[in-house]
Short mmCIF file of C-alpha atoms in Angstrom, two decimals:
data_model
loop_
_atom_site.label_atom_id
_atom_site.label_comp_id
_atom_site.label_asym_id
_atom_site.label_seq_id
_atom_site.Cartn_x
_atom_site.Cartn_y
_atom_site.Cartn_z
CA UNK A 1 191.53 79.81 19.66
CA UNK A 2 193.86 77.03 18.47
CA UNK A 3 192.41 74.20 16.91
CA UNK A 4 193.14 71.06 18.63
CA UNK A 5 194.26 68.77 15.95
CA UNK A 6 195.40 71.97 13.94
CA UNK A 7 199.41 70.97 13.26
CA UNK A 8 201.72 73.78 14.77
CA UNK A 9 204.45 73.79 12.21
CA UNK A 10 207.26 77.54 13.21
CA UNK A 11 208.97 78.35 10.29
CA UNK A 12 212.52 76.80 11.40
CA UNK A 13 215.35 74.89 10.23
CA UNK A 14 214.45 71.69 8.55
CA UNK A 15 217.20 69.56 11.47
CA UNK A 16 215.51 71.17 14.11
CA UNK A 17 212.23 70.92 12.73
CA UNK A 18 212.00 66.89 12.48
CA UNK A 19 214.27 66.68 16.13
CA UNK A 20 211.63 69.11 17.70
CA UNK A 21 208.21 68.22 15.84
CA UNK A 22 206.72 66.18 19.06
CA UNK A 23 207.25 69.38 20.64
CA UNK A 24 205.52 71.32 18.82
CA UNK A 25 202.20 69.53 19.22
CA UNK A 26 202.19 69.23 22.94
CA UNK A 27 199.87 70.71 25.01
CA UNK A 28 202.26 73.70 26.74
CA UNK A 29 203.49 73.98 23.05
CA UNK A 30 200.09 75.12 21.80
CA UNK A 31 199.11 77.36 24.63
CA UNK A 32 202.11 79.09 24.15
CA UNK A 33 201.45 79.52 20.50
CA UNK A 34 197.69 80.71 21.90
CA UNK A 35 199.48 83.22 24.63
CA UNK A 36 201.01 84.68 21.86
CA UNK A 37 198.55 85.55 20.01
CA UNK A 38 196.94 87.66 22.35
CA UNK A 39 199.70 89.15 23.87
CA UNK A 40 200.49 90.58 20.50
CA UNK A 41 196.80 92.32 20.16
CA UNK A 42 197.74 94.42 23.29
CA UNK A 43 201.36 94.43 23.39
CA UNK A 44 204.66 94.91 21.30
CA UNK A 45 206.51 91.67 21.43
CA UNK A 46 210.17 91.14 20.51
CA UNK A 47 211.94 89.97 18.93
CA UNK A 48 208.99 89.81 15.53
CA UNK A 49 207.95 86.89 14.53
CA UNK A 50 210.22 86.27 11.46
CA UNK A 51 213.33 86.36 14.12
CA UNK A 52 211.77 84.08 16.90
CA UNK A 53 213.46 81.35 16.09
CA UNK A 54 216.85 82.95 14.33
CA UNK A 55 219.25 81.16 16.49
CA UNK A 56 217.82 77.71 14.76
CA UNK A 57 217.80 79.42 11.28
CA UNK A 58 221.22 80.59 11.58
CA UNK A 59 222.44 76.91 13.57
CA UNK A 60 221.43 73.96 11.76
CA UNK A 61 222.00 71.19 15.02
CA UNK A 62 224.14 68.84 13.02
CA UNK A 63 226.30 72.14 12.74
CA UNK A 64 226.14 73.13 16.40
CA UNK A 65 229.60 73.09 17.91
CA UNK A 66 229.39 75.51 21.04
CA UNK A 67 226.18 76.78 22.56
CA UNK A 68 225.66 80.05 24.69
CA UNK A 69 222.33 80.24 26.94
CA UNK A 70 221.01 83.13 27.76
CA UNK A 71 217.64 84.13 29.66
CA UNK A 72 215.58 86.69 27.59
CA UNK A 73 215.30 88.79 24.57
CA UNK A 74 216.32 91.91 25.09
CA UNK A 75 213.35 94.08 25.18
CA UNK A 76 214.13 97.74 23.94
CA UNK A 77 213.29 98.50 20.48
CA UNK A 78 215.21 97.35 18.04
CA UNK A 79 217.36 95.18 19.81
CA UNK A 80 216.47 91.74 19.75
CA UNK A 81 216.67 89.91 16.62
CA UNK A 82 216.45 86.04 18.31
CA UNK A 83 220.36 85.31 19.16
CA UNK A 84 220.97 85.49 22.55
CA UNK A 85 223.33 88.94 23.69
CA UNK A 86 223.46 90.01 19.89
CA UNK A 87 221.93 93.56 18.66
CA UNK A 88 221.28 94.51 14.88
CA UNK A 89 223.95 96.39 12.83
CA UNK A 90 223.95 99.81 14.29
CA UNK A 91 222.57 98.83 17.39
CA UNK A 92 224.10 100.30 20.85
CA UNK A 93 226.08 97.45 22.47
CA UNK A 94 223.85 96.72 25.58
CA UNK A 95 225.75 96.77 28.84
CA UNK A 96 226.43 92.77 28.82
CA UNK A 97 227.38 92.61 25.48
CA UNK A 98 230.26 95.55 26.04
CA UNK A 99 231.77 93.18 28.71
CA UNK A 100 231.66 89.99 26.29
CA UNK A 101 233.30 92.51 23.99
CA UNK A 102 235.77 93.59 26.83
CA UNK A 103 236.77 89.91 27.11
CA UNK A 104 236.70 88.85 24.03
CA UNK A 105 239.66 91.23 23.59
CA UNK A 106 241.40 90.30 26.64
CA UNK A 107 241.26 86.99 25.65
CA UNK A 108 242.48 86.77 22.36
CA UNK A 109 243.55 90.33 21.74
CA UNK A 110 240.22 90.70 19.06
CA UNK A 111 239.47 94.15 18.46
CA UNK A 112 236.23 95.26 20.10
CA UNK A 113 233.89 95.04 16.90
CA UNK A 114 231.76 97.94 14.73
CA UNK A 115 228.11 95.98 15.18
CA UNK A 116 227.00 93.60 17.86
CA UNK A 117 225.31 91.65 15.46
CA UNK A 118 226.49 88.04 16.38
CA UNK A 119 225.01 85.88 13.15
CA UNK A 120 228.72 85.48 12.36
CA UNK A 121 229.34 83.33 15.07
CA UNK A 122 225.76 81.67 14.95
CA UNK A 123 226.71 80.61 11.41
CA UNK A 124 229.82 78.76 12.30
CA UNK A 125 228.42 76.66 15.11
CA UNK A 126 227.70 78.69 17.99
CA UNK A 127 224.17 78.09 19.12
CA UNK A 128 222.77 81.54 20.45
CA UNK A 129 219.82 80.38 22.37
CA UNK A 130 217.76 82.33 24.97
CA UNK A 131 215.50 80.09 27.59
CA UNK A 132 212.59 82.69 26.91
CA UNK A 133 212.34 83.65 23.06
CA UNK A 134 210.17 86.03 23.66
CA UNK A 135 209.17 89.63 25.20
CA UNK A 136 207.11 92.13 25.93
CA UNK A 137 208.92 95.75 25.48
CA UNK A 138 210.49 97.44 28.23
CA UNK A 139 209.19 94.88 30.89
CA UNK A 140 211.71 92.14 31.26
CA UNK A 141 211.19 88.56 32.28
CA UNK A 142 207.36 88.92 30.97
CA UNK A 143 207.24 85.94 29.17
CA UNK A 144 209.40 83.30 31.83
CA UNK A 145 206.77 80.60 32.88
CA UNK A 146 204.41 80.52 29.77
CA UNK A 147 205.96 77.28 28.03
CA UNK A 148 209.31 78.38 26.55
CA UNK A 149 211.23 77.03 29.29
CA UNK A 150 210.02 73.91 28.70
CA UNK A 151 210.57 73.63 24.94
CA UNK A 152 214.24 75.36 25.23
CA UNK A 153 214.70 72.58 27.78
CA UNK A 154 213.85 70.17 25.26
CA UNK A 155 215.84 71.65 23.04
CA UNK A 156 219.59 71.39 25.36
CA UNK A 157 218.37 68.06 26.10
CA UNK A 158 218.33 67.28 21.79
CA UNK A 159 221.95 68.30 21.59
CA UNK A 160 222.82 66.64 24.29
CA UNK A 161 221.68 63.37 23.06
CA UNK A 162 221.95 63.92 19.18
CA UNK A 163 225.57 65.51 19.12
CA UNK A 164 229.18 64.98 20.89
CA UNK A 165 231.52 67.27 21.78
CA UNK A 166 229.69 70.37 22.12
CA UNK A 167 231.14 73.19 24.45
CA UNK A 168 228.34 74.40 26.20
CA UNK A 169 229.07 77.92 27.90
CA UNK A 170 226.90 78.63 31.24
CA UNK A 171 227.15 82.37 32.47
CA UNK A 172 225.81 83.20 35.29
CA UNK A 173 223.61 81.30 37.95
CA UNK A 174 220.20 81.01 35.20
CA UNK A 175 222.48 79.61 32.54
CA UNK A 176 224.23 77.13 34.83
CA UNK A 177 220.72 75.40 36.23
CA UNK A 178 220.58 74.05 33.07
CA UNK A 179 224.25 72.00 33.29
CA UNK A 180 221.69 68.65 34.61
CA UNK A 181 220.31 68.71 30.86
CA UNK A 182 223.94 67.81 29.31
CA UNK A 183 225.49 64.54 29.62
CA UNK A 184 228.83 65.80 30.55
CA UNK A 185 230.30 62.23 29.71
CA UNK A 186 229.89 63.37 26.20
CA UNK A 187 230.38 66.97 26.19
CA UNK A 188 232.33 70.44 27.95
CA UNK A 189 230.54 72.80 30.08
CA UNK A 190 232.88 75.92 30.91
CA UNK A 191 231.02 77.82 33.55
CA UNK A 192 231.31 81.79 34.76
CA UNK A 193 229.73 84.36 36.26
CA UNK A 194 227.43 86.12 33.70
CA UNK A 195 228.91 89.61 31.84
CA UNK A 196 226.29 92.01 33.51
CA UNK A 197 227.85 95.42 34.80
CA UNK A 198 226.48 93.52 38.37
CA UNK A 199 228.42 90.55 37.93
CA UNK A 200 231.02 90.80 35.15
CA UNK A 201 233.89 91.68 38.12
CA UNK A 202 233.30 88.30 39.69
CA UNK A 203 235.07 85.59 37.38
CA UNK A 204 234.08 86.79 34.08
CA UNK A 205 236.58 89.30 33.11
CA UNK A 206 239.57 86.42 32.83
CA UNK A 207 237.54 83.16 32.00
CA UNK A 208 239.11 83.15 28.88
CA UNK A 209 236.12 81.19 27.47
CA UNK A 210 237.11 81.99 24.10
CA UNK A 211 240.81 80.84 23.52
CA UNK A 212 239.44 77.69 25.52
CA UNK A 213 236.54 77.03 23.39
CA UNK A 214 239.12 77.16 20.49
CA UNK A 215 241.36 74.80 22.11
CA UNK A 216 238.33 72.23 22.99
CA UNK A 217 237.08 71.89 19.42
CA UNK A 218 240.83 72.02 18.29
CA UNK A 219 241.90 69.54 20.59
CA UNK A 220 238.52 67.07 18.69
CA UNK A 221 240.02 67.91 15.12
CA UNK A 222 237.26 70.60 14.88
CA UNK A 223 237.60 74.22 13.20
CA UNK A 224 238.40 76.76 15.59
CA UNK A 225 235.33 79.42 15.90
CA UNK A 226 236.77 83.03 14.56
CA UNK A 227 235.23 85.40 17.23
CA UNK A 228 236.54 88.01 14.91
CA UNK A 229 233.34 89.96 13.68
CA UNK A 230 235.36 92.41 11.74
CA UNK A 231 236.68 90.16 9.27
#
């Protein structure tokens, strides 16, 4: 069992770590750590534990320019490595990731990429965060309701109040829940339907979330992100 004064410190980014640490120590914060322990005597769990909290290692928040919310790890093996829609080099593209892809190209004319592996745009400023950080294999959504929600809350709340000018993209109807937890006085939300085969044909293909990203942080004096992973 967890010890009850025992300090929870994750291995994550230093930022995060001091604008999350009362987190970390709350009560839902600790049973989660507990639930995790045990699921992992009787279960795989993805992503592994060196890549639960990747899209913090990869985003410190004072660098966090756009963020992307998804809902859970994928939970094949092999293909979650804690960024939200991204695989591993030499990973199949997962069917939501081809139509980002598909998009992506539409948009700005970007060549659909060799990997799926996403840390390129995670390291310029795009926040890849999934409301569940966790899975068990092949059984989806088995982790929703056992304290990450809360925490990843927490966390969209933080940027909200620590930074300006983020561009916060919301696909589909789980992402764009979350819009009450960003003061849009201070920040963009560009919303869509999300990239799944089910839903891609709906207002995704054409949201040209990309180019207008680009022209948001432009339009602030900001770098533009280059969605280009084959450079």
């Amino acid at each position: 069992m967890t010890n009850k004064n025992e300090a929870i410190t994750p291995k994550i980014e230093e930022s995060w770590k001091l604008a999350l640490e009362d987190e970390f120590n709350k009560e839902y914060f600790r049973n989660l750590v507990e639930f995790l322990r045990e699921e992992r005597k009787k279960h795989v769990i993805y992503p592994a534990g060196k890549n639960i909290f990747a899209a913090f290692n990869n985003t410190p928040l004072p660098a966090v320019r756009v963020v992307l919310l998804g809902q859970d790890p994928y939970h094949g093996p092999g293909q979650a490595h804690g960024l939200c829609f991204s695989v591993p080099d030499g990973v199949p593209f997962p069917p939501s990731l081809k139509n980002i892809f598909k998009e992506l190209h539409n948009d700005l004319g970007i060549p659909v990429p060799f990997s799926g592996n996403l840390t390129k745009w995670a390291r310029q400023g795009v926040f890849l965060l999934n409301a569940t950080l966790t899975v068990r294999q092949h059984q989806a959504g088995s982790h929703q309701g056992k304290g990450w929600e809360i925490f990843t809350d927490e966390v969209i709340k933080t940027i909200s109040d620590l930074r300006s000018g983020v561009v916060f993209l919301l696909w589909g109807s789980y992402a764009q829940k979350k819009e009450p937890l960003i003061d849009t006085s201070k920040h963009y939300v560009l919303k869509a339907p999300h990239p799944s085969p089910l839903s891609a044909n709906r207002g995704f293909f054409g949201c040209k979330h990309f180019s207008k990203t680009n022209e948001i942080l432009t339009k602030n004096g900001l770098p533009p992100i280059d969605w280009n992973l084959n450079n």
